C-alpha cells in the first residue's frame, strides 16, 4: 500500500470559488434588491469533461428543494418510533403527519415564490410535491442561468454519455436559508445498479447437494431457543456456486413460515431505468439498459418456487415518470401494470429484448422466491442517466430519480406503501453534492417514519474500486470511496456473503475485477448515535489501520448482510450465475417482509426503520460473519470480526430467531 494522505475539506473548495468559477458569482441585474451569494458548489468528478456552453433554449426540469420546516422533529419521531426501548416504538406516522412536518414554513414558501417572481417566472406553472417541499418547473437554460447566476455546460463522461450541468450556483441572500438544494445542477451520480455480474452462462436446474467439504465454525451462540439451522440441512439444500431460493429459505429459516397477512403486508423493489441508451461504467462488465421480463421471472419461479409461477404475470409493476415496464405480449389480459407519471406527459414503452438486463429480473425472482405469497410491487422510475440530446428541446423530471421516486411515495396513501423496499442502485458519494445527498437522504427518513424498512445494497467493490479511490476535491488525495445512498443513516445497508458458514463475499471476476462486499464510512453523514458504540469499538480495534483513508466520524455501513454470490437468474430464457450486493438487498428485504407478515397478522405494526432496533439489541439475533474483508482501493479493506464490522455489518438474518424475539407465532 502506498503512503496515503487524508482527504481535504470540501469547505476549502468553497473559499476558493471566486477564482475557480468566476462565471457563476457574477451579480444579477442591478434592479434586484439582494446580494447574490454562492449556494452550492460541487466540482465535476474525474472522467467528466466540459464540451462547452449548453444551448440557451435547451429545457431543464428545474427542481427546487425548500428547507423542510420541522425536519429535526421528523427525525426525532423517526428515532422514537424505531427504538424498541421507547414508549412510541412502532407508532409510525401517517403520510399526512409526515408531510405536515416536512412542509416548508410559510416564510420559506413566500420567499421562494418572491424570488421566482423577481426573475419573471410564472408561478402558475409550478408543480409541487405532496408536502410542497419540492417545486418544479420546466425552463430554458437561459432563464435558469439567470435565476441561478451560473452557466450550464454540456458535460461528457469518458464513456461518451452527456449531461447538461453546472458545478455551482448562487442565489439572492434572502432565499438562501429557505432552499435545501436545486437540481439538476451539480449532481453527477451515475446511479448504476450495483452490479451483479455474469459468472457462468449455462442452462441449469436445481441441484441438491450433500457435501462435507466445508468446515462448520458455528461458535457464536446468542441466547435463543432456536439454534442456527442444522448444517446438514443446509448442505443438503445449498450449492454455494448456485444459491437457489430453496437454499436461501433454508439458510435464513423462512422455509417453514406460512404467510398470513398477504395483501395488507407487501414488499417492493425499485428500478431506475433510462428510456434510451444506458452506458455502464467502463470495465464494469454490465450489459446495457435493464428492465423486467415477466416471462423470465415465470420461468425462474417454475424451477425454484413452482407454486408462485403464475404470480410472475400478476405482481404490480408501476411506471413512474416513464420507467420501462414489461407491458408486452406476455402480460396476462388483466395486466397489473400501472402508470404514475407525476404530471409529466410521457409514453410508456414496451420492452424490447435489447433493453433487458438481468437486474430487475433478479430482484423480482428472489423477492418472490422467498417472500411469496406476499405481494410484490416493482417501481420503475424513468431516466437514470439523462442524456443530453442537442436536437430535442425536451427534458424530463427524472434527472434525479431518487427524488422523483420519493415524491411519488410521499403522495401514496399509507395502505399502498410496501413495508419493505429494496434498492440496489448507488454511486460514489462524491459524485453528488453534500446538499443534494442530504436532501435525498431526508426523503428516506420520511418513509422510515411511516414504518417502511428501506434496504440498499452496499456496493460491490469493498472500500472502493481500485482506480477510483481518489478525492474529487484535489484529484490526487487517496481515500476510500463511500457509496451513496447506502451511507445514508436512515436506510439499512446490506453487504454480501458467500458459503456456509458465511464469509464476506469475495470473487475474482472474468473481467479481472474483484467483487467484494461494499463497505465504508460516509463523509457527508455524521455517525448516527444508534451505531456509535458498535462502530467506535470496531474502529478502536483496527488500531490505526487505514487512518486518513476513511472518516471515523461518518456513518458506517453496511448494517447487515445476506448471500450475494453466485445465484442463478433467468434472463432472456437463459440461466446466468450472478454475484453482487444487488442480490443481497432483496434477499434480506424478503426475510424481513415475512417477519412483518407475522407481526401484521397479529395486528402489530411492522418493524419499520431497522437500525435503532438492530444496533440496540436486534443484532444478537443475527448470524455473525467473522471471515473475509471489504478489499478495495488497493488494500485488503476492513476485516470482518466478531460483532459489527465494516464488511458484513451484524451478519445475516434467521427468521425463527426474529419471530421468537418478537414473540409472534411461526
Ligand atoms: C485528474 O488527474 C488526472 C491524472 O493526473 C488527469 O488526467 C485528469 O485530467 C484530472 N482530472 C481533473 C478533472 O482534473
Ligand atoms: C455440523 O455441525 C456440528 C456441530 O455444530 C459439527 O460437529 C459437524 O462436524 C458439522 N458437520 C458438517 C458436515 O460440517
Ligand atoms: C453446484 O452448481 C454448479 C453450477 O453452478 C454445478 O456445476 C455443480 O455441479 C453443483 N454442485 C453440486 C455438488 O451439485
Ligand atoms: C399496457 O397493457 C395494458 C393491457 O394489455 C393496456 O391496457 C395498456 O394500455 C398498456 N399500456 C401502455 C402504455 O401501452
Ligand atoms: C413495441 O415497441 C416497438 C418498437 O419500439 C413498436 O414498433 C411496437 O409497435 C410496440 N408495440 C406495442 C404493442 O406497443
Ligand atoms: C467527516 O465526517 C464528518 C461528519 O459527517 C464531516 O463533518 C466531515 O466533513 C467529514 N470529513 C470529510 C473530509 O469529508
Ligand atoms: C436472447 O436470446 C436470444 C435467443 O435465445 C438470442 O438470440 C439473443 O441474442 C439474446 N439476447 C441477448 C440480449 O442476449
Ligand atoms: C421476454 O423474454 C422472452 C424470452 O425469454 C421473450 O420471448 C419475450 O418476448 C420477452 N418479452 C418481452 C415483453 O420482451
Ligand atoms: C475466508 O474468506 C476468504 C476470502 O476472504 C476465503 O478465501 C476463505 O475460504 C474463507 N474461509 C472460510 C473458512 O470460509
Ligand atoms: C491502485 O492500483 C492501480 C493498478 O495497480 C493503480 O493504477 C492505482 O493508481 C492505484 N491506486 C492507488 C490509490 O494507489
PDB file of N, CA and C and ligand atoms in Angstrom, residues 2 4 466-470 478-479 633-634, ligand 10:
ATOM      1  N   UNK A   2       0.620   2.136  -0.917  1.00  0.00           N
ATOM      2  CA  UNK A   2       1.397   3.379  -0.999  1.00  0.00           C
ATOM      3  C   UNK A   2       1.039   4.289   0.173  1.00  0.00           C
ATOM      4  N   UNK A   4      -0.481   7.307   1.978  1.00  0.00           N
ATOM      5  CA  UNK A   4      -1.699   7.983   1.529  1.00  0.00           C
ATOM      6  C   UNK A   4      -1.992   9.155   2.446  1.00  0.00           C
ATOM      7  N   UNK A 466     -10.477  -0.089  -7.250  1.00  0.00           N
ATOM      8  CA  UNK A 466      -9.089   0.368  -7.161  1.00  0.00           C
ATOM      9  C   UNK A 466      -8.796   1.739  -7.770  1.00  0.00           C
ATOM     10  N   UNK A 467      -9.055   1.904  -9.055  1.00  0.00           N
ATOM     11  CA  UNK A 467      -8.602   3.126  -9.710  1.00  0.00           C
ATOM     12  C   UNK A 467      -9.447   4.357  -9.367  1.00  0.00           C
ATOM     13  N   UNK A 468     -10.561   4.164  -8.661  1.00  0.00           N
ATOM     14  CA  UNK A 468     -11.436   5.304  -8.391  1.00  0.00           C
ATOM     15  C   UNK A 468     -11.164   5.970  -7.049  1.00  0.00           C
ATOM     16  N   UNK A 469     -10.210   5.463  -6.273  1.00  0.00           N
ATOM     17  CA  UNK A 469     -10.120   5.881  -4.870  1.00  0.00           C
ATOM     18  C   UNK A 469      -9.339   7.179  -4.690  1.00  0.00           C
ATOM     19  N   UNK A 470      -9.791   8.198  -5.349  1.00  0.00           N
ATOM     20  CA  UNK A 470      -9.116   9.482  -5.313  1.00  0.00           C
ATOM     21  C   UNK A 470     -10.141  10.568  -5.038  1.00  0.00           C
ATOM     22  N   UNK A 478      -5.635  10.169  -2.013  1.00  0.00           N
ATOM     23  CA  UNK A 478      -6.231   8.832  -1.965  1.00  0.00           C
ATOM     24  C   UNK A 478      -7.221   8.743  -0.810  1.00  0.00           C
ATOM     25  N   UNK A 479      -8.347   8.109  -1.040  1.00  0.00           N
ATOM     26  CA  UNK A 479      -9.322   7.898   0.028  1.00  0.00           C
ATOM     27  C   UNK A 479     -10.218   6.719  -0.332  1.00  0.00           C
ATOM     28  N   UNK A 633      -9.611  -0.413  -3.196  1.00  0.00           N
ATOM     29  CA  UNK A 633      -8.672   0.706  -3.151  1.00  0.00           C
ATOM     30  C   UNK A 633      -7.241   0.212  -2.915  1.00  0.00           C
ATOM     31  N   UNK A 634      -6.873  -0.871  -3.535  1.00  0.00           N
ATOM     32  CA  UNK A 634      -5.531  -1.438  -3.426  1.00  0.00           C
ATOM     33  C   UNK A 634      -5.159  -1.824  -1.996  1.00  0.00           C
TER      34      UNK A 634
HETATM   35  C1  LIG B  10      -4.175   1.092  -7.376  1.00  0.00           C
HETATM   36  O1  LIG B  10      -3.576   0.211  -8.288  1.00  0.00           O
HETATM   37  C2  LIG B  10      -3.819   0.576  -9.642  1.00  0.00           C
HETATM   38  C3  LIG B  10      -3.272  -0.529 -10.518  1.00  0.00           C
HETATM   39  O2  LIG B  10      -2.203  -1.154  -9.910  1.00  0.00           O
HETATM   40  C4  LIG B  10      -3.183   1.928  -9.902  1.00  0.00           C
HETATM   41  O3  LIG B  10      -3.455   2.317 -11.234  1.00  0.00           O
HETATM   42  C5  LIG B  10      -3.766   2.944  -8.962  1.00  0.00           C
HETATM   43  O4  LIG B  10      -3.117   4.184  -9.096  1.00  0.00           O
HETATM   44  C6  LIG B  10      -3.651   2.505  -7.532  1.00  0.00           C
HETATM   45  N1  LIG B  10      -4.400   3.414  -6.713  1.00  0.00           N
HETATM   46  C7  LIG B  10      -3.985   3.872  -5.552  1.00  0.00           C
HETATM   47  C8  LIG B  10      -4.922   4.775  -4.837  1.00  0.00           C
HETATM   48  O5  LIG B  10      -2.916   3.572  -5.085  1.00  0.00           O
END
